[in-house]
Short mmCIF file of C-alpha atoms in Angstrom, two decimals:
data_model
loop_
_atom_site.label_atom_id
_atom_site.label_comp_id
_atom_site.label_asym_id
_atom_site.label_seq_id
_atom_site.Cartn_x
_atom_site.Cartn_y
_atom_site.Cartn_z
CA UNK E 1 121.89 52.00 138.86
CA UNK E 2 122.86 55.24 137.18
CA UNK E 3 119.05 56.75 137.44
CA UNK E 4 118.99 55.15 141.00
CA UNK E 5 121.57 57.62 142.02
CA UNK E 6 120.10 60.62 139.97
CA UNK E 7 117.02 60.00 142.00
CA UNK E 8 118.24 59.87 144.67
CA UNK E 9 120.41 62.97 144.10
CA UNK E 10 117.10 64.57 143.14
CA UNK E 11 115.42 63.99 146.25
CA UNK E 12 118.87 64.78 148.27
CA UNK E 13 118.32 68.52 146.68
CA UNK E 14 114.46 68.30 147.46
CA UNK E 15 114.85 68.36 150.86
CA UNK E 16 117.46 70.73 151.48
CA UNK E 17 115.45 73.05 149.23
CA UNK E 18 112.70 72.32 151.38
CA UNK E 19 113.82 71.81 155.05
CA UNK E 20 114.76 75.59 155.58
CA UNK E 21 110.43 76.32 155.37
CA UNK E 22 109.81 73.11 158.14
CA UNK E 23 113.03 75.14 160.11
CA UNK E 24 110.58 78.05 159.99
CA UNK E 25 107.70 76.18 160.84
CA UNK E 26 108.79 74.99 163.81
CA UNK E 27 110.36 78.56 164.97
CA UNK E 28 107.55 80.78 163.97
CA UNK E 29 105.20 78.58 166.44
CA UNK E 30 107.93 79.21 169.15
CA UNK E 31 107.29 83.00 168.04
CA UNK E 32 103.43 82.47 168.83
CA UNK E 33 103.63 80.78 171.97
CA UNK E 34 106.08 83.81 173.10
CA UNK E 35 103.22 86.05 171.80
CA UNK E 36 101.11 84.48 173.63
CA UNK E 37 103.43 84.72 176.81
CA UNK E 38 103.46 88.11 176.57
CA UNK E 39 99.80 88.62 176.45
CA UNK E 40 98.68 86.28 178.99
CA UNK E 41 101.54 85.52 180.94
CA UNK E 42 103.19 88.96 181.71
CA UNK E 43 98.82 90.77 180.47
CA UNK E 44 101.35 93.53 178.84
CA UNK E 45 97.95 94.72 177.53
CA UNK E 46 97.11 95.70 180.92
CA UNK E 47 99.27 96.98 183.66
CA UNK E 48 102.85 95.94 182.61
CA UNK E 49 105.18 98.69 183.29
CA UNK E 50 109.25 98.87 183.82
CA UNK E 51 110.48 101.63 185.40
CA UNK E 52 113.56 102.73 182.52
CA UNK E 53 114.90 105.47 185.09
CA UNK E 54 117.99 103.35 185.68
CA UNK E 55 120.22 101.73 183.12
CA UNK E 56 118.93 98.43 184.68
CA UNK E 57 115.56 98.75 183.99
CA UNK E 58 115.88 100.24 180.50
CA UNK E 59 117.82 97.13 179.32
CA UNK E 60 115.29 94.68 180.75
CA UNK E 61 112.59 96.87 179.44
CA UNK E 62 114.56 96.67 175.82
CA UNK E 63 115.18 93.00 175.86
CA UNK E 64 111.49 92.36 176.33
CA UNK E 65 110.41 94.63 173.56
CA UNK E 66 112.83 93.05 171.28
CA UNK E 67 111.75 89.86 172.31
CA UNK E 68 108.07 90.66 171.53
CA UNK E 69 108.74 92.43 168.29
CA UNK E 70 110.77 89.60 167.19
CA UNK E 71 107.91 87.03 168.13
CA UNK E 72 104.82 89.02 166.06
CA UNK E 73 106.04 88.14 162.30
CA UNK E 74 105.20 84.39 162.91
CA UNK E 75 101.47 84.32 162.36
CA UNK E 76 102.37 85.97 158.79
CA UNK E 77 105.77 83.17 157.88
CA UNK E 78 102.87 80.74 158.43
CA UNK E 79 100.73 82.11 155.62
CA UNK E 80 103.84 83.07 153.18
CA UNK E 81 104.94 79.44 153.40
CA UNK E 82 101.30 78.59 152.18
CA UNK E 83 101.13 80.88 149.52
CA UNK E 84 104.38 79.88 148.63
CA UNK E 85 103.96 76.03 147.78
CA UNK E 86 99.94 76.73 146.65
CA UNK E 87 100.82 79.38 143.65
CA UNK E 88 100.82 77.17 141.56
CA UNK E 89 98.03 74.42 142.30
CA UNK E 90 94.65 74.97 141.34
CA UNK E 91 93.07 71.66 143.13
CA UNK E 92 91.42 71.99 146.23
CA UNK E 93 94.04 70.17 148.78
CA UNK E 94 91.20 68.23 150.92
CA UNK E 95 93.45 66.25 152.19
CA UNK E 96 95.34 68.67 154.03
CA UNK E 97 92.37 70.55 155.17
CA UNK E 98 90.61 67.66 157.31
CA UNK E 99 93.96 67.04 158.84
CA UNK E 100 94.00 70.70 160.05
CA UNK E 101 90.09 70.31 161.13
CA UNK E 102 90.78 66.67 162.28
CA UNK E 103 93.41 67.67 164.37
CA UNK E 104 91.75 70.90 165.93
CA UNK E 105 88.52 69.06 166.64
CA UNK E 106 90.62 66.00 168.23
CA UNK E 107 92.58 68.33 170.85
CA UNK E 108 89.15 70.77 171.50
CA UNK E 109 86.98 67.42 172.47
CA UNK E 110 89.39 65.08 173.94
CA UNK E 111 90.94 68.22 175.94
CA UNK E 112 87.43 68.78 177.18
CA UNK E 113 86.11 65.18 178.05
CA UNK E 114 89.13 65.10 180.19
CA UNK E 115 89.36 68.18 182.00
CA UNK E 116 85.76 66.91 182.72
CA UNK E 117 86.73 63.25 183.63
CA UNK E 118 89.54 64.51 186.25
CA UNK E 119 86.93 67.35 187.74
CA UNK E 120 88.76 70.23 186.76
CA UNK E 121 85.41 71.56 185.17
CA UNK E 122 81.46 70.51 185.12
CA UNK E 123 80.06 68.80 181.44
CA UNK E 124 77.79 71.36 179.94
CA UNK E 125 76.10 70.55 176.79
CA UNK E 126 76.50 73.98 175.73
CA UNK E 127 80.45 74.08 176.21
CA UNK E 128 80.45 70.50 174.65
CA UNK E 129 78.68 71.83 171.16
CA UNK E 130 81.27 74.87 171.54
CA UNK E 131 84.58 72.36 171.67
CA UNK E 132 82.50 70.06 168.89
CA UNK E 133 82.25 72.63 166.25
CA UNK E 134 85.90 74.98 166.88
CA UNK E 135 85.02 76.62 163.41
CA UNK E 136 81.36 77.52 163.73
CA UNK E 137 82.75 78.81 167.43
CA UNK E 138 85.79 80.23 166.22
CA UNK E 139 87.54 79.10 169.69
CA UNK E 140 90.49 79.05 167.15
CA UNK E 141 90.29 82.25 165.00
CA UNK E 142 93.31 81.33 163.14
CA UNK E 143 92.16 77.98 162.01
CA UNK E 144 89.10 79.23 160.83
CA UNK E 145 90.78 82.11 158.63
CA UNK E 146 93.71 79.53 157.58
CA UNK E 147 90.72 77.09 156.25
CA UNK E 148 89.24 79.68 154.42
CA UNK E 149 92.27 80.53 153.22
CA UNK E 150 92.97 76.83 151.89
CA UNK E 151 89.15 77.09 150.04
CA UNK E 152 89.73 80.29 148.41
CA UNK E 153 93.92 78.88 147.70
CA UNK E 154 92.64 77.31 144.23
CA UNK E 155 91.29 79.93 143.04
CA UNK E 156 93.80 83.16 144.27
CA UNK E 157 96.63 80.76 142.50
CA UNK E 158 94.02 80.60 139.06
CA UNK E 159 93.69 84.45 138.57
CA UNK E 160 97.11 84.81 140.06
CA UNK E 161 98.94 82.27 137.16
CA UNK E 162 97.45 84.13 134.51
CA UNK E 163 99.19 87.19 135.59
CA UNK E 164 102.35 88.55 134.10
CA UNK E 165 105.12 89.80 136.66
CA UNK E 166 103.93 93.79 135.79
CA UNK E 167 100.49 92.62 136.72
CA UNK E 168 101.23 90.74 139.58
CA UNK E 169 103.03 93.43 140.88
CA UNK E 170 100.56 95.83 140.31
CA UNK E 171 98.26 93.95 142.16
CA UNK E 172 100.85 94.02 144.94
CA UNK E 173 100.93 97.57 145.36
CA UNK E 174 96.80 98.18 145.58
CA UNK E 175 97.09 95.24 148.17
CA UNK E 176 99.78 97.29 149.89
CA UNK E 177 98.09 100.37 150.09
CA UNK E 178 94.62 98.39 151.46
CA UNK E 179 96.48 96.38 153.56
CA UNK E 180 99.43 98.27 154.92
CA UNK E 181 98.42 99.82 158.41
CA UNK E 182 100.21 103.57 157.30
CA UNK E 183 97.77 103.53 154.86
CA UNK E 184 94.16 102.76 154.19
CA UNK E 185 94.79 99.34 156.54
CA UNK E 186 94.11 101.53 159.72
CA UNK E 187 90.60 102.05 157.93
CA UNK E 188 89.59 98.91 156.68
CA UNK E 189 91.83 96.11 158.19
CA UNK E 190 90.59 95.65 162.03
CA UNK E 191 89.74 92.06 162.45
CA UNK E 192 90.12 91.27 158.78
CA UNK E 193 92.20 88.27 159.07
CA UNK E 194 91.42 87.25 155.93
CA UNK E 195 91.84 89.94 154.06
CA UNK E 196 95.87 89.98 155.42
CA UNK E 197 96.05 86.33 155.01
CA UNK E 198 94.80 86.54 151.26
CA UNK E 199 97.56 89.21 150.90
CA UNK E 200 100.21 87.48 152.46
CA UNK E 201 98.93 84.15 149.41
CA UNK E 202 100.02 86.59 146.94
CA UNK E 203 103.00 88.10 148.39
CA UNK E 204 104.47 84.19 149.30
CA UNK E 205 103.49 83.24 145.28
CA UNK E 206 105.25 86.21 144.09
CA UNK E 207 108.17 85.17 145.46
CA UNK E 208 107.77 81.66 144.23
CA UNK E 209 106.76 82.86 140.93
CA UNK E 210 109.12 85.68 140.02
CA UNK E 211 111.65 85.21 143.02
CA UNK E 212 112.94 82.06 143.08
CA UNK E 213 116.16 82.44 141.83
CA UNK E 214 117.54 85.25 143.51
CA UNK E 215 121.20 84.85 144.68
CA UNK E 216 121.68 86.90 147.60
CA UNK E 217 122.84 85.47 150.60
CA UNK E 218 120.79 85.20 153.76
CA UNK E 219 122.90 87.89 155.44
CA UNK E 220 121.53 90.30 153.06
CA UNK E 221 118.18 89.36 154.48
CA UNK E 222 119.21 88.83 157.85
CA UNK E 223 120.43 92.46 157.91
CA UNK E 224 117.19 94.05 156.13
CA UNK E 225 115.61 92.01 158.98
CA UNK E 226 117.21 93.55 161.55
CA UNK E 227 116.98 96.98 160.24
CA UNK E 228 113.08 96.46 160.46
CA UNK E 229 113.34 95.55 163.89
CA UNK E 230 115.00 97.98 165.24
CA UNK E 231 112.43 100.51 163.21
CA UNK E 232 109.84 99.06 165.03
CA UNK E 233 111.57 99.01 168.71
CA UNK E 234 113.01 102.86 167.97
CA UNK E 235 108.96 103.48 167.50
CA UNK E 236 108.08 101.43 170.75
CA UNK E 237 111.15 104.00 172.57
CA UNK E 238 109.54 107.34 170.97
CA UNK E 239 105.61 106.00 171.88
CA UNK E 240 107.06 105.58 175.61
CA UNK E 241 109.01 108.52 176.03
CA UNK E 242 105.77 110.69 174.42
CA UNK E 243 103.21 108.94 176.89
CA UNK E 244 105.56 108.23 180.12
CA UNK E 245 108.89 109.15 180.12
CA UNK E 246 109.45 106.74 183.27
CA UNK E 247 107.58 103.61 183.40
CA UNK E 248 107.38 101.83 179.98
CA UNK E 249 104.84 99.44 178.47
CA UNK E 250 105.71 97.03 176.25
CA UNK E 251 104.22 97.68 173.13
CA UNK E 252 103.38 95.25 170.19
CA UNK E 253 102.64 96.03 166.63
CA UNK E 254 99.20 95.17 164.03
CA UNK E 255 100.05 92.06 161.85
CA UNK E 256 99.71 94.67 159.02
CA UNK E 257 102.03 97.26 160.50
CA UNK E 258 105.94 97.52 160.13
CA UNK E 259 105.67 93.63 160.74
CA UNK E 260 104.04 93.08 157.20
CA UNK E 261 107.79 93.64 155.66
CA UNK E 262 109.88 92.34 158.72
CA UNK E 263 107.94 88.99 158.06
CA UNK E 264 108.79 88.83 154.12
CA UNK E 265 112.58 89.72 155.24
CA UNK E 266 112.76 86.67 157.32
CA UNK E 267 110.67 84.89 155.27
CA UNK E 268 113.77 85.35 151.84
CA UNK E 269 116.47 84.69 154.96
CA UNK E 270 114.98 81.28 155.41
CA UNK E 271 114.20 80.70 151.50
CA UNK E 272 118.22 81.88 151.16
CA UNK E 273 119.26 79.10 154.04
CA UNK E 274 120.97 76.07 152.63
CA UNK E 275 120.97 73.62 155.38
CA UNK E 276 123.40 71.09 155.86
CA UNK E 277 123.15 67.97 158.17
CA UNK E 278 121.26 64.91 157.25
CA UNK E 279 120.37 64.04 161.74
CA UNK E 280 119.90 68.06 161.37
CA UNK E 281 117.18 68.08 158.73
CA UNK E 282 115.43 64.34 159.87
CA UNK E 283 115.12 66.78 163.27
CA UNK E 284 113.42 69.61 161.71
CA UNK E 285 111.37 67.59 159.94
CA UNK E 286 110.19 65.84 162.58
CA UNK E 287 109.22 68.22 164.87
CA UNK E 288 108.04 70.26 161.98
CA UNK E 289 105.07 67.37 161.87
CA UNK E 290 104.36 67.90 165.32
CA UNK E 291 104.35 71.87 165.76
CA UNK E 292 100.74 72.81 164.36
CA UNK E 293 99.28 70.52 167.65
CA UNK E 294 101.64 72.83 169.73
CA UNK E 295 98.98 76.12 168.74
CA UNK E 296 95.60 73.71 169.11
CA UNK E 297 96.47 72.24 172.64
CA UNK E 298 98.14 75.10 174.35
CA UNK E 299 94.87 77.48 173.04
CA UNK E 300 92.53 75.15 173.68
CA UNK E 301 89.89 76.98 176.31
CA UNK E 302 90.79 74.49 179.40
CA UNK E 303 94.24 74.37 179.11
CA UNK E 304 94.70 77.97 177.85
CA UNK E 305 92.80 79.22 181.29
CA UNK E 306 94.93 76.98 183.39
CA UNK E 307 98.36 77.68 182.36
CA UNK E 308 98.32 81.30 181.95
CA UNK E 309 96.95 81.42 185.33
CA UNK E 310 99.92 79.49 186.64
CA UNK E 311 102.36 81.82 184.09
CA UNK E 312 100.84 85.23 185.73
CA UNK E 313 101.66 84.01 189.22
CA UNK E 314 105.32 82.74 188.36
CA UNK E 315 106.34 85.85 186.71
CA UNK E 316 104.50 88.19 189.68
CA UNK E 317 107.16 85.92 192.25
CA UNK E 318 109.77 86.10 190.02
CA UNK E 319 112.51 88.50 190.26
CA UNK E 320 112.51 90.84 187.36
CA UNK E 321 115.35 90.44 185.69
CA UNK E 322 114.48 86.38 185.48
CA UNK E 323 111.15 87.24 183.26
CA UNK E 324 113.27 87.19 179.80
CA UNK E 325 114.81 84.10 180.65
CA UNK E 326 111.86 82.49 182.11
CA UNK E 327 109.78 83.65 179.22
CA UNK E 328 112.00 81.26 177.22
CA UNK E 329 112.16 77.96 179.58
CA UNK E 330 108.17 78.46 179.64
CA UNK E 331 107.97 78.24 175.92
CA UNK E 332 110.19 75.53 175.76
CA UNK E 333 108.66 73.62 178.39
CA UNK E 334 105.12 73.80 176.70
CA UNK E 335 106.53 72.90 173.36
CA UNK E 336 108.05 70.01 173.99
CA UNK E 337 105.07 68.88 176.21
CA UNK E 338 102.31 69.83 173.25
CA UNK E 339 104.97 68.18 170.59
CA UNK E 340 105.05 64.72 172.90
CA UNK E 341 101.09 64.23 173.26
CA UNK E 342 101.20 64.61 169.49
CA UNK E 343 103.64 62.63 168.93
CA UNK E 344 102.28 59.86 170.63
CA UNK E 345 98.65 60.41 169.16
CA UNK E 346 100.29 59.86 165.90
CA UNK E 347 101.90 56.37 167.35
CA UNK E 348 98.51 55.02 168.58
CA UNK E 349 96.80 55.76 165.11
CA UNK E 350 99.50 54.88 163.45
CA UNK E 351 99.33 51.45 165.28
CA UNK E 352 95.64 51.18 165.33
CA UNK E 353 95.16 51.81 161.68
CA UNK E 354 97.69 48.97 161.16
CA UNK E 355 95.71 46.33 163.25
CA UNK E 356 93.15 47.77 161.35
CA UNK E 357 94.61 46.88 158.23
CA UNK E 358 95.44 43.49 158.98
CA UNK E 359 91.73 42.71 160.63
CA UNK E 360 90.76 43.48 157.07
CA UNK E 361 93.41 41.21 155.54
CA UNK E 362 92.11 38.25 157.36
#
């Protein structure tokens, strides 16, 4: 009875330790989706402008920017919270990797076959072999790096075990200076998702390696955080005011830019969090589950056309100052939605692979 309750004490500690990563899970694909509201909602690559000459305007224009700054480190958690938990396995994790491909070619095909069922587009073979093979296609570019990530993860945590701290360090610091936009990353680093996700590996098994004990408290982290940010929005105000001193774009920032550090800040908050709740955590856990689906079905080439296209003409018959808020209910909105299909894909095999399994009984 006594090792009973050490067990389960244990496991008790396990998942607090743990749940604070699936809490960053599920926000940092909240941060994407707003990412991707930004870009193909409000096309803030293209014409987006606020006109800052009145106090109105500038705050509206400064929410947004925050808002978009704030969204860009979540691409990067993703790959610290892999690098993190792989550092120190040196097996290939198959198992996870067809459940990321399984998953991705699930939503690409099934997505298709209906939007062809219901009419909303013709069945070409050529668009069908483009949905049946998402990583020769690269319809999803970060599934493809993240796989090759997960293939290379075995042997980055090899080389990287036999390191001492120094040496890890040291490798650290060349990766910085390749990596980091300010310095040779503005050379090398355009479309080398790779390269920064291989980066990020290390910097997420330093931390597990030679970090884990550190006993500052999140606010330490949340402050450094914050610090960052508004670095990056003071740079956004400056760019402006240089280019147009009246109507203001907003303005993101390269994955290997300023947001580089702002994502290992946030990254140590969240490793820092000790999270309380047992409802709380069952909730972030099970979300957590669903989340990945949220980036395949709301990217996928049919749906991705369709609601953007319906995003772009809310926000243009909107009323300005509504676009922050109703930047938010959108994301929401298509979370939820992407995190119920899964949800009940998981059901049905859940339930067919148990009639399944007691077909095979008989």
């Amino acid at each position: 009875m006594k090792n009973e309750s050490i067990s389960l004490e244990k496991t008790t500690k396990e998942e607090k330790r743990l749940v604070q990563y699936e809490l960053l899970r599920v926000i940092a694909m909240f941060g994407v989706l707003m990412n991707h509201v930004f870009n193909y909602g409000l096309h803030i690559y293209d014409d987006f402008t606020l006109d800052v000459s009145y106090v109105g305007g500038f705050t509206l224009w400064s929410i947004l920017e925050l808002m978009k700054l704030a969204a860009l480190p979540s691409v990067n958690c993703y790959i610290l919270i892999t690098g993190y938990f792989l550092v120190n396995s040196t097996h290939w994790r198959l198992k996870g990797i067809l459940k990321v491909w399984s998953i991705t070619w699930f939503y690409s095909v099934s997505i298709y076959l209906l939007a062809v069922a219901i009419g909303l587009c013709h069945f070409q073979w050529e668009e069908m072999f483009r949905h049946a093979t998402p990583l020769y296609s690269n319809s999803y570019w970060f599934v493809t790096s993240y796989i090759a990530l997960m293939f290379l993860a075995p042997l980055l945590s090899w080389g990287l075990q036999r390191l001492s701290q120094r040496q890890y360090l040291l490798v650290l610091i060349l990766g910085f200076f390749i990596c980091f936009q300010f310095f040779l990353g503005k050379y090398v680093m355009d479309n080398q998702q790779i390269v920064l996700f291989v980066y990020l590996f290390m910097i997420g098994g330093y931390i597990k390696r030679f970090h884990a004990d550190s006993r500052r408290r999140p606010a330490f982290y949340a402050i450094l955080s914050v610090l960052i940010l508004m670095l990056m929005y003071c740079i956004t105000v400056a760019k402006n005011y240089y280019f147009n001193r009246h109507d203001f774009y907003i303005y993101a920032m390269a994955y290997h830019g300023l947001v580089l550090p702002f994502s290992v800040t946030i990254f140590l908050f969240f490793k820092q969090l000790n999270i309380q709740g047992r409802n709380f955590q069952k909730s972030i856990y099970a979300i957590a589950s669903l989340c990945f689906s949220v980036y395949i079905i709301h990217t996928q080439s049919v749906v991705d056309e369709i609601l953007w296209k319906y995003a772009a003409k809310m926000f243009e018959n909107c009323l300005l100052f509504m676009i922050p808020l109703l930047s938010v209910l959108l994301c929401i909105t298509v979370y939820l939605i992407c995190c119920a299909i899964d949800y009940f894909r998981v059901r049905i095999v859940r339930v067919l692979t148990e009639h399944l399994s007691t077909f095979d009984n008989i």
